[in-house]
Structure formats: C-alpha cells, structure tokens
CSV table of C-alpha atoms in Angstrom, one decimal:
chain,number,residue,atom,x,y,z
K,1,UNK,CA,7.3,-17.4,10.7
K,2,UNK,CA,7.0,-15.5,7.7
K,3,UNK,CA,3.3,-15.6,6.9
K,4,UNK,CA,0.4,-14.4,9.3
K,5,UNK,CA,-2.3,-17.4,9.5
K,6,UNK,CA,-5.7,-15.3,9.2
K,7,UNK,CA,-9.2,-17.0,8.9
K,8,UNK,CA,-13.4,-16.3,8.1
K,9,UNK,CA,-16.1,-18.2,9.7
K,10,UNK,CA,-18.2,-18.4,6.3
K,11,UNK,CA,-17.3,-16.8,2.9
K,12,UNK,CA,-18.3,-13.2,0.9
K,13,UNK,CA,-21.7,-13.3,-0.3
K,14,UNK,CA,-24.4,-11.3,-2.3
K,15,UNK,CA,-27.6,-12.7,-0.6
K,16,UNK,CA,-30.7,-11.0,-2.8
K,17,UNK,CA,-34.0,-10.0,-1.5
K,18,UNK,CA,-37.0,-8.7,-2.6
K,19,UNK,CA,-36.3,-5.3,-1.2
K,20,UNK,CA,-32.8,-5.4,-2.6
K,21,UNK,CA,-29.8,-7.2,-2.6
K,22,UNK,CA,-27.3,-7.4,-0.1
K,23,UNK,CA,-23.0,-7.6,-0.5
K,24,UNK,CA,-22.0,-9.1,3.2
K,25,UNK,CA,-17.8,-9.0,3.0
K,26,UNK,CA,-16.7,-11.3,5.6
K,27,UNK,CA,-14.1,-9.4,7.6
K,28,UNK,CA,-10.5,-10.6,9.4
K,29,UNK,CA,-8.7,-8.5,12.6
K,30,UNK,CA,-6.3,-9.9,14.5
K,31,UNK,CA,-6.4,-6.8,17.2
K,32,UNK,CA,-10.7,-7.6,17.4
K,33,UNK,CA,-12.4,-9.4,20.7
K,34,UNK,CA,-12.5,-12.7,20.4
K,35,UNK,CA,-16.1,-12.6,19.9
K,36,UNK,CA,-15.6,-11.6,16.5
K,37,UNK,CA,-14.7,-8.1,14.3
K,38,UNK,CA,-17.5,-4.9,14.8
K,39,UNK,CA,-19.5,-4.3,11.8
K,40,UNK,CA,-18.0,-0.9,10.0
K,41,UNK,CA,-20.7,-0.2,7.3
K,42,UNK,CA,-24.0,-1.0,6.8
K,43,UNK,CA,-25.8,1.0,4.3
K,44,UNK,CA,-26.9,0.7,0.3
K,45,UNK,CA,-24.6,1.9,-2.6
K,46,UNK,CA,-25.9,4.7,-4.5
K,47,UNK,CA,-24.6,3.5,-7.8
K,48,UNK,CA,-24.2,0.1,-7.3
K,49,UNK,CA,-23.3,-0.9,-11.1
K,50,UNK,CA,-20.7,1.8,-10.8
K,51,UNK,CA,-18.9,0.4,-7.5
K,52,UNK,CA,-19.3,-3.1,-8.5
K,53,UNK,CA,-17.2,-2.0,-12.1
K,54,UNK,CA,-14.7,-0.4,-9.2
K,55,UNK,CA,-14.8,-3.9,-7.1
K,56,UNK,CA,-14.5,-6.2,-10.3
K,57,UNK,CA,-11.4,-4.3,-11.5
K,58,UNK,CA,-9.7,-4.5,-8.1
K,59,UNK,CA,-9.8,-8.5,-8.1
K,60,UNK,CA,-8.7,-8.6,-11.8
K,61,UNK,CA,-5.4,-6.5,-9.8
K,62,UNK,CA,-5.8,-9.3,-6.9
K,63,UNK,CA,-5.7,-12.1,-9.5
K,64,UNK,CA,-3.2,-10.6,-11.9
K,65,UNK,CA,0.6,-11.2,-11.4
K,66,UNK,CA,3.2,-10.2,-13.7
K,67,UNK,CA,6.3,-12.1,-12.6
K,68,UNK,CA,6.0,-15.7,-13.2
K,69,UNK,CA,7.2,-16.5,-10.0
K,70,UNK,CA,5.9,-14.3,-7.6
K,71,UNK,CA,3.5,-16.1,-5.5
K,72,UNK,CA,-0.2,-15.2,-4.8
K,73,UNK,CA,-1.5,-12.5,-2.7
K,74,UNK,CA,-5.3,-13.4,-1.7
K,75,UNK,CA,-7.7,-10.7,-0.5
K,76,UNK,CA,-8.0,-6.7,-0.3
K,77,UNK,CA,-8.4,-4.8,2.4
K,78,UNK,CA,-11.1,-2.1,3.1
K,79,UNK,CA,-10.8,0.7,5.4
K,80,UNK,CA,-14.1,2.3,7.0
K,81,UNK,CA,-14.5,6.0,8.5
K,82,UNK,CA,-14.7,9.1,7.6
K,83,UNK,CA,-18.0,8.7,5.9
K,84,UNK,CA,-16.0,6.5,3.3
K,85,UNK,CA,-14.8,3.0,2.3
K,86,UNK,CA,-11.2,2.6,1.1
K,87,UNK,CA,-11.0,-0.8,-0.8
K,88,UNK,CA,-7.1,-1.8,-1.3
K,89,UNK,CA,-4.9,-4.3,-2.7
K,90,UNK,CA,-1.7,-5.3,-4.4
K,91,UNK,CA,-1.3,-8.0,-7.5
K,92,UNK,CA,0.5,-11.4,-6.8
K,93,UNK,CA,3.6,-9.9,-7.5
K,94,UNK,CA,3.2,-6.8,-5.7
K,95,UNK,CA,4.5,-4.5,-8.5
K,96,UNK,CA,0.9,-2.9,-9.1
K,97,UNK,CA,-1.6,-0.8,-6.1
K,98,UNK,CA,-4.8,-0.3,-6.7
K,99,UNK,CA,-7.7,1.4,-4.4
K,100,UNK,CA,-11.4,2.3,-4.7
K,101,UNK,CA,-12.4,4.9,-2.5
K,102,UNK,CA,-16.3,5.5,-2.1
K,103,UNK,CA,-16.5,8.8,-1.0
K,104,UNK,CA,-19.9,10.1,0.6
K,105,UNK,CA,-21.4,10.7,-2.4
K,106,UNK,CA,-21.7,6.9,-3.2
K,107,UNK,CA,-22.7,5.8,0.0
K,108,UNK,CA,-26.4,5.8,2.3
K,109,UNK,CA,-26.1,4.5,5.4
K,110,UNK,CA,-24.2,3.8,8.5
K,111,UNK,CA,-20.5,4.0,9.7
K,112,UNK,CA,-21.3,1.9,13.0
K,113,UNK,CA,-17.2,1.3,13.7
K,114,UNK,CA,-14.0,2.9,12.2
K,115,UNK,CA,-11.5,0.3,11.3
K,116,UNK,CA,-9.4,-1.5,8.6
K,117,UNK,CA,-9.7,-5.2,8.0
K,118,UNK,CA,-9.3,-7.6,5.1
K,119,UNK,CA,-11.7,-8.7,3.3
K,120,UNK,CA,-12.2,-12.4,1.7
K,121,UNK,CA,-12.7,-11.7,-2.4
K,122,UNK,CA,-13.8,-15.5,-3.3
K,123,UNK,CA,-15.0,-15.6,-6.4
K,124,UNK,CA,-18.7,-16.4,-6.1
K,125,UNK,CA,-18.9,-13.3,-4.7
K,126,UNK,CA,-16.7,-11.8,-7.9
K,127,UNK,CA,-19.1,-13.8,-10.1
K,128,UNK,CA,-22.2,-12.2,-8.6
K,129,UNK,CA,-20.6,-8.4,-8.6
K,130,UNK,CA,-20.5,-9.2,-12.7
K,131,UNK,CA,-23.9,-9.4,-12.8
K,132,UNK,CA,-25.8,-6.5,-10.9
K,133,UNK,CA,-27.4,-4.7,-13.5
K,134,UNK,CA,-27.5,-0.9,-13.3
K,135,UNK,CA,-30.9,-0.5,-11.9
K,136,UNK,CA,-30.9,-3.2,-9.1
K,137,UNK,CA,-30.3,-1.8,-5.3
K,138,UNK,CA,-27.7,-2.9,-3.0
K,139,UNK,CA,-27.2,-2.8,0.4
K,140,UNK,CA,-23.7,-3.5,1.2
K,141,UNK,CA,-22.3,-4.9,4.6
K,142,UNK,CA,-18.5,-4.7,5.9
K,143,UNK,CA,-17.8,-6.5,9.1
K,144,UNK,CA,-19.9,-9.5,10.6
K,145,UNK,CA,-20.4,-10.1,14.4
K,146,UNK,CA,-19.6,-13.9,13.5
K,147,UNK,CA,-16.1,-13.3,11.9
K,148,UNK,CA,-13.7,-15.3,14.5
K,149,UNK,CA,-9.8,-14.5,14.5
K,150,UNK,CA,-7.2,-17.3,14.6
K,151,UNK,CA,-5.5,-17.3,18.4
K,152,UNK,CA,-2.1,-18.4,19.7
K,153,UNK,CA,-3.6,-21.3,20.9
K,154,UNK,CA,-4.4,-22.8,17.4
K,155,UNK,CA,-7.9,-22.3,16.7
K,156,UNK,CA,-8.8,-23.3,13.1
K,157,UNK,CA,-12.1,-22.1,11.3
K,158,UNK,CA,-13.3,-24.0,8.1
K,159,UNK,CA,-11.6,-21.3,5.6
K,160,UNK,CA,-7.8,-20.2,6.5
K,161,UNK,CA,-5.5,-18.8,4.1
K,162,UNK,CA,-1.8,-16.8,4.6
K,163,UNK,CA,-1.5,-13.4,4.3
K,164,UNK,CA,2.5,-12.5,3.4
K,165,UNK,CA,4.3,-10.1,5.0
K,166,UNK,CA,5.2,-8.5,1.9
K,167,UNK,CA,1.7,-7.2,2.0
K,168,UNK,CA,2.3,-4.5,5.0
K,169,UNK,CA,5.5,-3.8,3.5
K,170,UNK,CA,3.8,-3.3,0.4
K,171,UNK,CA,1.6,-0.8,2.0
K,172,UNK,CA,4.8,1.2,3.3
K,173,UNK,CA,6.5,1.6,-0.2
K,174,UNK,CA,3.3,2.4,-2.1
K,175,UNK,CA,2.1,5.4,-0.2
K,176,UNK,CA,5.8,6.4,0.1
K,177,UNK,CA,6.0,6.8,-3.4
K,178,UNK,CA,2.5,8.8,-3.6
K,179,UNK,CA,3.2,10.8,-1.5
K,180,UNK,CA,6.1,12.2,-3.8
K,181,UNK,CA,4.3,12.2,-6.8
K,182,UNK,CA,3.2,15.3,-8.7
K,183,UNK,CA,0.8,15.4,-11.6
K,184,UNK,CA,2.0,15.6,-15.0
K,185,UNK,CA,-0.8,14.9,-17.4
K,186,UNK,CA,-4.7,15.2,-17.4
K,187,UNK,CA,-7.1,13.7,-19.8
K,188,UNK,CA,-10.6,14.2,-20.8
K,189,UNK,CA,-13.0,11.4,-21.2
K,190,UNK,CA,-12.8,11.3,-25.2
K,191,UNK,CA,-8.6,10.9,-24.3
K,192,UNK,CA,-9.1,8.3,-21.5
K,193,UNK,CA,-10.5,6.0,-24.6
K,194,UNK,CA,-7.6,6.8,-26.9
K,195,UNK,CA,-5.5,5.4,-23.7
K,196,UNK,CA,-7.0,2.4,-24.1
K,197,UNK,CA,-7.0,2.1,-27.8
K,198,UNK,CA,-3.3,3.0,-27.8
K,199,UNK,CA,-1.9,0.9,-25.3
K,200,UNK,CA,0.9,-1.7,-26.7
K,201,UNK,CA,-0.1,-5.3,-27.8
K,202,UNK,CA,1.6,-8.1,-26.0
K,203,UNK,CA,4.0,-7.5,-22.7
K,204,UNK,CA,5.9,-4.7,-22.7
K,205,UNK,CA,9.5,-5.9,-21.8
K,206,UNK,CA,11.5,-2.5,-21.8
K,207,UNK,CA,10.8,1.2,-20.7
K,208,UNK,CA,7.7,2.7,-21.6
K,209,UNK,CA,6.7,6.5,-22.1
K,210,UNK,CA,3.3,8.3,-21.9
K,211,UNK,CA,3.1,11.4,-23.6
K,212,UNK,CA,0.5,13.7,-25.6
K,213,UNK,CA,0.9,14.3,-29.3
K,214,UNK,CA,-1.4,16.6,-30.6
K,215,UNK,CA,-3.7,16.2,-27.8
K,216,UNK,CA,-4.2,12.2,-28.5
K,217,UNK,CA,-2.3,10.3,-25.4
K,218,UNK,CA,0.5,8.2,-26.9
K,219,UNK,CA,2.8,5.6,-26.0
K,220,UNK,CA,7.1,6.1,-26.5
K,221,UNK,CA,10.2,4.0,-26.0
K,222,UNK,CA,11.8,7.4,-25.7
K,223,UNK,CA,11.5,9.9,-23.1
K,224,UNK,CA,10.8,13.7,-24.0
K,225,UNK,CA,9.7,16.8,-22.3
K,226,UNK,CA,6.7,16.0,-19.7
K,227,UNK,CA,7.1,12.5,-20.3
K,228,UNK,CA,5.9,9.8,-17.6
K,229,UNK,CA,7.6,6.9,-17.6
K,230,UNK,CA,5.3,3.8,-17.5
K,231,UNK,CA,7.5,0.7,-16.6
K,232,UNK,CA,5.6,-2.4,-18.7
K,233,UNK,CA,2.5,-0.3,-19.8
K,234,UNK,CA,0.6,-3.7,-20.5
K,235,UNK,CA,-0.4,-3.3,-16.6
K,236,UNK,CA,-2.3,-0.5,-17.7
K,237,UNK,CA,-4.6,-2.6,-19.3
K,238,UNK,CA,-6.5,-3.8,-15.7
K,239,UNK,CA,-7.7,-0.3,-16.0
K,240,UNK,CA,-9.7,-1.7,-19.8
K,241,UNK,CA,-13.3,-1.7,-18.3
K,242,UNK,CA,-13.2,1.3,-16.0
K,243,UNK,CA,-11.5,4.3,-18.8
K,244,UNK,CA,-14.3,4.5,-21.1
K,245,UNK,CA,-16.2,5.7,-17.6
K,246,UNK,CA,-14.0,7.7,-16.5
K,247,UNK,CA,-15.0,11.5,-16.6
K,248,UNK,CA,-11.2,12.8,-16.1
K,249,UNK,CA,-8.3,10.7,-15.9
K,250,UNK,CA,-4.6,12.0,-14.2
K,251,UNK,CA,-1.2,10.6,-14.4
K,252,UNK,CA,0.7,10.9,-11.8
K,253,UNK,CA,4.9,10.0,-11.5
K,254,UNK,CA,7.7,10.9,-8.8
K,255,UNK,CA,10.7,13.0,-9.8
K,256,UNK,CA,13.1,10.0,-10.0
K,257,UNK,CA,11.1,7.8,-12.3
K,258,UNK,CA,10.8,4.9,-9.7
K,259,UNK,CA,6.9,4.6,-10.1
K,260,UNK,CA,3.6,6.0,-11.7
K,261,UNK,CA,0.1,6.6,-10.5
K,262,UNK,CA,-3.2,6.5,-12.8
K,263,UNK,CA,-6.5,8.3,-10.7
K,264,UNK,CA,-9.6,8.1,-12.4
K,265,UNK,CA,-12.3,10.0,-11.4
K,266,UNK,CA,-15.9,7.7,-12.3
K,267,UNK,CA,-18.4,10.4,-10.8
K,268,UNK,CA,-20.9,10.1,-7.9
K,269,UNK,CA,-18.0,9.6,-5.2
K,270,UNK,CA,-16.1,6.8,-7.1
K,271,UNK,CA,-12.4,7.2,-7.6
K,272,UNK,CA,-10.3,4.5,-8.6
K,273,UNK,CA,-6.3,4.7,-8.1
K,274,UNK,CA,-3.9,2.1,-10.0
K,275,UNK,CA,0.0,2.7,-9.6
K,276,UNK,CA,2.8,0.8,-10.9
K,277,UNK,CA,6.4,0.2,-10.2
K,278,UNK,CA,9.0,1.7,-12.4
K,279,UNK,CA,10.1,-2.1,-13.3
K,280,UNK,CA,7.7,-4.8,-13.8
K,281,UNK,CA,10.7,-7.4,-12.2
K,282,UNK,CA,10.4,-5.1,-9.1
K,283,UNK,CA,7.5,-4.6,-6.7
K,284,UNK,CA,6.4,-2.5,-4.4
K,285,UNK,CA,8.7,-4.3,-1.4
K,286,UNK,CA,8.4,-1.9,1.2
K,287,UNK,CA,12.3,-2.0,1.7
K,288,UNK,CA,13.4,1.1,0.5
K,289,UNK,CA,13.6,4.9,1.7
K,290,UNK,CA,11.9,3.8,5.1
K,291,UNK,CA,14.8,1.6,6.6
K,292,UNK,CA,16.3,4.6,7.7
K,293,UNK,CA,13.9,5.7,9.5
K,294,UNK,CA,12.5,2.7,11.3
K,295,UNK,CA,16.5,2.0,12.7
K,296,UNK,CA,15.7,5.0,14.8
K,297,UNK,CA,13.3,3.7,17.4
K,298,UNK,CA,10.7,5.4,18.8
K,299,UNK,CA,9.0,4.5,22.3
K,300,UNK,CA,5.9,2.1,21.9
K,301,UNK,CA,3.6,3.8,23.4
K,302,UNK,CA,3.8,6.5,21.2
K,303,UNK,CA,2.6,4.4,18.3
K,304,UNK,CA,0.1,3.4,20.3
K,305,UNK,CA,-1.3,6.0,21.3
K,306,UNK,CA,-1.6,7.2,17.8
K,307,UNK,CA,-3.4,4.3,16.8
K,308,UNK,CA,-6.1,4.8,19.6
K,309,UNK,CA,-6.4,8.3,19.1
K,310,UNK,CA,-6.8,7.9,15.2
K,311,UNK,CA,-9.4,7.0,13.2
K,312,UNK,CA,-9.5,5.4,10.0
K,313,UNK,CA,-9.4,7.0,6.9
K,314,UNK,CA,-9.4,10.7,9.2
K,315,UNK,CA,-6.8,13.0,7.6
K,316,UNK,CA,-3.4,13.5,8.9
K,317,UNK,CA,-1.8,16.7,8.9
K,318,UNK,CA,1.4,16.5,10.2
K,319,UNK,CA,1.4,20.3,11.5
K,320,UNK,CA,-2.1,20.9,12.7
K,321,UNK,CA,-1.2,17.5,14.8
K,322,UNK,CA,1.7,19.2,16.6
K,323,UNK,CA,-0.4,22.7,17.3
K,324,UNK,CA,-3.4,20.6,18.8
K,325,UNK,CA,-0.7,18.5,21.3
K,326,UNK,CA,1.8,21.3,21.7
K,327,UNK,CA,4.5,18.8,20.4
K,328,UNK,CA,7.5,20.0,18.5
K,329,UNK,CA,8.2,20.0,15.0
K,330,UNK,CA,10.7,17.4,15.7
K,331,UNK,CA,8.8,14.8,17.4
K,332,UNK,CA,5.8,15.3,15.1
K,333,UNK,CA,8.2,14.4,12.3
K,334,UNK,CA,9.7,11.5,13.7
K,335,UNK,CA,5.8,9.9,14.7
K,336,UNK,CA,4.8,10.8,11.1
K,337,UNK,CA,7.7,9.1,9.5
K,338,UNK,CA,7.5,6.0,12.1
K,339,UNK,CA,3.7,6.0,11.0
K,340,UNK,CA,4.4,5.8,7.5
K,341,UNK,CA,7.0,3.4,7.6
K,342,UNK,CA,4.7,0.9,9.1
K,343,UNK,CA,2.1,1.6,6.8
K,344,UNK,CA,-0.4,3.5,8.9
K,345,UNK,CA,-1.3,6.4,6.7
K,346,UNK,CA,-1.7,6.4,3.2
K,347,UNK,CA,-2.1,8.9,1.1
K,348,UNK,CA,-4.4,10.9,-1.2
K,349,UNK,CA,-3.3,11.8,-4.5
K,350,UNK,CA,-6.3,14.2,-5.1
K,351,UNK,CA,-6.7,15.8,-2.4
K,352,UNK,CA,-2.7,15.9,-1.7
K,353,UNK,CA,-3.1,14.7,2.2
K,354,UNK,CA,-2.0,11.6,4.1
K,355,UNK,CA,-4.9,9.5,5.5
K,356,UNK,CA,-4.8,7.2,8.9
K,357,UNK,CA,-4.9,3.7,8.1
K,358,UNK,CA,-5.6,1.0,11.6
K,359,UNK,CA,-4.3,-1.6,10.2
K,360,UNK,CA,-6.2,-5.0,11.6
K,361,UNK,CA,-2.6,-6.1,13.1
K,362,UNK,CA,-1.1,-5.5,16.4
K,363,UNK,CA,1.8,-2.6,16.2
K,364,UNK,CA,4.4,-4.2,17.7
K,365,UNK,CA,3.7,-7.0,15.0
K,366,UNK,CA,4.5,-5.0,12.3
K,367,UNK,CA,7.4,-3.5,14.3
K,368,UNK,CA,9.1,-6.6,13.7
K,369,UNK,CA,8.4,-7.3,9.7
K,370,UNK,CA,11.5,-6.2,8.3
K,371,UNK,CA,14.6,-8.8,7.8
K,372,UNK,CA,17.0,-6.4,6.8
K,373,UNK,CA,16.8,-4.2,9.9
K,374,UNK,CA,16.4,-7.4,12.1
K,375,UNK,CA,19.3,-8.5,10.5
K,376,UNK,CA,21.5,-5.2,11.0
K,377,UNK,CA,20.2,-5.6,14.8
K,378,UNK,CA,21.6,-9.0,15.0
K,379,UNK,CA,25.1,-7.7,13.7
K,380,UNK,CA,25.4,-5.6,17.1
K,381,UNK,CA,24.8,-8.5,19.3
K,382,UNK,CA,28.6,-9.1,18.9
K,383,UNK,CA,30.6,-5.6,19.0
K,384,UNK,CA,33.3,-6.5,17.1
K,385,UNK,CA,31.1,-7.6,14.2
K,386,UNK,CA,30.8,-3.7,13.9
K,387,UNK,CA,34.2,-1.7,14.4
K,388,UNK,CA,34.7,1.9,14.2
K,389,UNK,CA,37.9,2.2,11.6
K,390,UNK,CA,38.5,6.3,12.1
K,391,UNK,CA,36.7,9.8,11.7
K,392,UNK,CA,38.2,11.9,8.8
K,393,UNK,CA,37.8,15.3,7.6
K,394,UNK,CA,33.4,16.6,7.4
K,395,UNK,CA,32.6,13.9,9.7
K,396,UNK,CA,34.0,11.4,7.4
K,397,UNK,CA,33.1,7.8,9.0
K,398,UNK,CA,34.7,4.2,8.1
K,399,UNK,CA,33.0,1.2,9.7
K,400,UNK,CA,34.3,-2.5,9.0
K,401,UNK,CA,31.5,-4.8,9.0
K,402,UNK,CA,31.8,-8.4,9.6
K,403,UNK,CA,29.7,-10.1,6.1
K,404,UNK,CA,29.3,-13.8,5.3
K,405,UNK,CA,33.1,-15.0,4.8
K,406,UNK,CA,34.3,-11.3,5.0
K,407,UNK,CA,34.9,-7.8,5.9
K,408,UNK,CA,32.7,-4.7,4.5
K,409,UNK,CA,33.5,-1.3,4.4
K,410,UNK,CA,31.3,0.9,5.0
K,411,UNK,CA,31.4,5.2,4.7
K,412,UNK,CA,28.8,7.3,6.6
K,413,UNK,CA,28.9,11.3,7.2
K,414,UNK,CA,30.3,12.6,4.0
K,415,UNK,CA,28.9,15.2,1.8
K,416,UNK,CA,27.1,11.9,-0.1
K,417,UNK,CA,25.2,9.0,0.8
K,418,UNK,CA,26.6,5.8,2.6
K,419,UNK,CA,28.3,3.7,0.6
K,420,UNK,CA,28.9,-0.3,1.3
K,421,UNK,CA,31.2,-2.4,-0.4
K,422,UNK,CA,28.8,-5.5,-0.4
K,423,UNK,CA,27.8,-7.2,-3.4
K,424,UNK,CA,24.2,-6.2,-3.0
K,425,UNK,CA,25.1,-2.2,-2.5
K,426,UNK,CA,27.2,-2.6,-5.4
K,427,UNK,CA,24.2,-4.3,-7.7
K,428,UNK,CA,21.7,-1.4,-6.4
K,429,UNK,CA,23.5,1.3,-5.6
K,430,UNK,CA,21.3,2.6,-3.0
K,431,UNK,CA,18.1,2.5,-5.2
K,432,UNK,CA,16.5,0.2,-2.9
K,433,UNK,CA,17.8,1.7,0.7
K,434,UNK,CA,20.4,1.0,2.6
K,435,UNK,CA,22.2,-2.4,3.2
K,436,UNK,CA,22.2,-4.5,6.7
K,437,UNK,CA,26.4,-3.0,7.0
K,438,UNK,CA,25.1,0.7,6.2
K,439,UNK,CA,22.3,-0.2,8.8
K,440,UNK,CA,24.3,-1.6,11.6
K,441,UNK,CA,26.9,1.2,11.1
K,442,UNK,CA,24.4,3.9,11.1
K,443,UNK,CA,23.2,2.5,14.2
K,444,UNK,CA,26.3,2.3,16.3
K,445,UNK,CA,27.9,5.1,15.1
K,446,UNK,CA,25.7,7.2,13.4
C-alpha cells in the first residue's frame, strides 16, 4: 500500500452571519476516537484580510506543480498549540514548503486541544477566502466533533481522497534542511517589491542567484560573494501577492547549496515561510541525510512516550529536554534525531528552534514509510546476501552485496564516506543518502 486512504464527513466552509463570519476547516486524524477528531481552535482572526492573503498563497503552493509529471498532493496540514496555528503544505511535486504561522498576535480565542491534522482546502472554501474584505470579522474553526476517520474495516464517507507517503517524507527533508540554514540576506519593504519586479520571465531552467547590487535585489546566472542560490527562481513568484505586504523579508540557504528559504514577516503575528529545493527536477523526498539515522532503531516506546508527553507546536530543546529527565546527552541525541527523521518537529527559522509536530498518524506507521531502508532490511533476511570481504588498515571495511543480477561493493570506516559501486551511488554520489548496499552493510557490520 503506498497511499494512506483519509476522509471528511462534509467539506471546508465559510458559513457568514450577522455577527460575523465563520471559517469551519474540516479536519482528518487517523490516531482520533472514532467518534470523530477534538476541536483545536475556536476563536476570531484579528486580521482576517491578512491571514486569508497567507491562506490563499498556501493553496496557490497546494495547486502549483513544477514537474509535469509529478502527481497531485491535495490538502495542508495545520498544527494547533502553543497559542498558535501552523498551516503547512508541499506543491504537487514536492520541490517547494510553504507555512503560515499565526502567532498570538493574530489570534482571539480558544486552544481547546493541541494537535496536528490535515485540513481539506476545496476550493469553495479558497473562492470565499478571495473575497473577505478587510473590515469583515472572522471567527475561524479547526477541528469538528463530526469529522469521522476511515477504519481497517472499510468505512467509506461521502468525500475520500489519498494522501502520499511522500508527504511525511516530505516533512522529514524540509525541516532537515532548515534547520541548517543560516541567513544571508535581509530586505526592507521597498526591496521586497524590487524582488518581485525583478524576478525572471518564463521558467527558469538553469541555476539561479540572488544577490544585492547597490542595495536593489537582483537576480544572476553566476554566483558571487554572499550569493544564494535559488534553483528555478520562477517558484518565487507564489510569493507575488504576499511581498508588496511584507514589512521585512529574509533569505535563507544551507552551506552546500541544496535548498533556500524565503520568511516574510506580514505584521500582527503573520509570518509566511516558502522554501525551495536546489533543483526544480528534485523535491523535497525525505530520503536523504536521515536514512542513517533511522537504520539505528530505537525502542518504541520511546517515541511514544515523546509523542504523549509533547505538545504541538511547544518548543524542543534538545538540552533543556535531557536536564529536565536526567537523560544523557547521548540518548537525547538519538530521540532528537529519530524525531526528526520521522517528521515530528519542525523547525523555526526565526526564532532558530525546533518545534514538536503530532502528526495525525500512528508512529509505528510512519516507522515503516521508507522503501529504501525496508529494502536494506530485506537484504539481511538472507546472510549471505551481505558478506563481510575483510577489515583493512583505520577500520577500513569491504562488504559484497548481492544487487539485481550482481555483486556490489561496498567501503565503510575510512577517513571518507561509504562508497557503493551501484549505478545509483554512482549517478548521486551520496547527495541523496546512502544506498540500500551502504544501508544493509552499515547495519550488519557497522
């Protein structure tokens, strides 16, 4: 099975009132009673012209897809606690994140449940957000008692769509990335509208560089000194009706290259993140740098205990965790890397900190999303489809692996990285993690 079935009772709407209109987003959890997901939020949006301009720009991501072939990805996600909403989602071809938080500042009312849930984006409810004027209240609703799940058994509701796995992986790889970015530029609000004035015509087909020329943000197929590399810059242009509000906009990129970050900050509590892949051909696939570090299992329980003891959107710090539960630094780092390889904290560029995500999704469901370590798992069902070749000089490790039709080699423990003679390790290089030989080596013998 490589999709999860997911399903709403009765769609998104924007119901108005007399007193005021009403956003009710109907809400999915797979890990909620069967008599239908808690209500998170209930309370009015302070600005709600502002965070509707957040909310339209995040289903222009939803409904944007930049490889032809890529199939679609339906509905954010929104994540409630912390006296704050997080709204997240990916385009169809996962090579673009985007996320509105509402912080407390944008918000009156009540966090009645923490929790993270998708959210059905239909596009009624996108037509309606269009239209709220900037002086018309709304009272905005996440969670219904009505919302049913989809059981083993087979129950069916009148609207069922599939949610891809790439989605959760998506979630890994994206926060991954952010959470090795560092800032490199700053704009005011007068350079946030040269951005948009200056971005390329057409789609951008080769390397792209963002860089500041006499103060005025400009656009380079070469890099230069505090360059940020900006892999098919016509993505940028999702961001074209939230810039010219932007009070401060800052770029973001990690040391190697391999993706950028945009953070606007709108006022009144409203920030809105947008972060692309290095290559527009290459998404955000979740099977990178993490492999690694889900082949070392870590007992069950421990994962879910941190779930229960977390709430959403709470802040994570890796060291004041371990002080408060006398663990070791050890153990703390191995929970925190296990939590963010199964996308359960994300992270805030701002304010530099991870955040705790409960993902609507049972953990040892997600324990189980990724084919490349299954498939390394499956190679030591039979122990002489891994064999140990010898131990050389600094650890030096050879490992014959048993591929499709032929042998691999494979080299752990040396002074560099493992290396795999497969086609695929030789097409990548290690840019995109490990292979299923380097896996299953590193497992047996590593």
């Amino acid at each position: 099975m490589t999709d999860f079935a997911y399903a709403y009772d009765q769609a998104s709407t924007l119901i108005h009132r007399t007193e005021g209109d009403t956003l009710l987003l109907a809400a999915y959890a797979e890990n909620a009673p069967a008599t239908g997901a808690a209500c998170f939020f209930r309370g009015q949006l302070r600005n709600p012209w502002l965070a509707a301009r957040g909310l339209t720009t995040l289903a222009k991501v939803v409904a944007s897809r930049f490889v032809p072939q890529s199939a679609a990805l339906r509905d954010p996600i929104v994540t409630a606690g912390a006296e704050r909403l997080r709204f997240e989602a990916f385009s169809s071809c996962n090579g673009v994140y985007a996320r509105l938080d509402l912080g407390p500042d944008a918000l009156d009312g009540e966090f009645v449940h923490s929790g993270t849930t998708n959210v059905d984006f239909n596009e009624p409810m996108v037509n309606a957000l269009s239209r709220i004027s900037r002086t018309e209240p709304v009272r905005l609703s996440v969670g219904q008692q009505e919302v049913t799940l989809e059981h083993a058994a087979g129950h069916v509701t009148e609207r069922k769509v599939a949610l891809p796995e790439r989605w959760l992986r998506g979630l890994t790889a994206a926060q991954d990335y952010l959470a090795h970015m560092e800032e490199r530029l700053t704009l005011s609000r007068v350079q946030a509208a040269q951005l948009l004035q200056t971005l390329p015509a057409g789609t951008s087909r080769t390397d792209t560089y963002l860089v500041l020329r006499g103060g005025r943000p400009a656009f380079s197929p070469v890099a230069g000194p505090g360059a940020v590399r900006v892999g098919g810059a016509h993505r940028l242009r999702l961001l074209d009706g939230l810039l010219p509000l932007s009070e401060t906009v800052r770029i973001y990129a990690t040391p190697d290259g391999q993706a950028s970050a945009v953070v606007l900050t709108l006022g009144g509590g409203h920030e809105f993140l947008l972060a692309l892949s290095a290559e527009v051909n290459r998404g955000f696939s979740g099977e990178g740098a993490q492999l690694e570090t889900l082949a070392e299992e870590l007992p069950a329980e421990w994962l879910t205990g941190a779930n229960n003891l977390f709430q959403s959107n709470e802040t994570f710090n890796p060291t004041l965790f371990g002080l408060t539960h006398d663990l070791s630094r050890a153990t703390v780092a191995r929970l925190c890397a296990h939590l963010s390889a199964l996308g359960l904290l994300g992270f805030d560029l701002r304010e530099n900190q991870y955040f705790y995500r409960r993902l609507p999704f049972k953990t040892e469901r997600i324990l189980k999303l990724n084919p490349r370590l299954k498939n390394a798992r499956a190679l030591l069902d039979n122990a002489d489809d891994v064999q140990l070749v010898g131990v050389g000089p600094q650890g030096r490790t050879e490992v014959r692996v048993r591929g499709t039709g032929v042998w691999h080699t494979v080299v752990l423990g040396s002074n560099e990285p493992p290396r795999c003679t497969c086609p695929w390790f030789t097409g990548h290089q290690g840019q995109r993690g490990p292979c299923k030989h380097i896996l299953a080596a590193q497992l047996r013998f590593g």
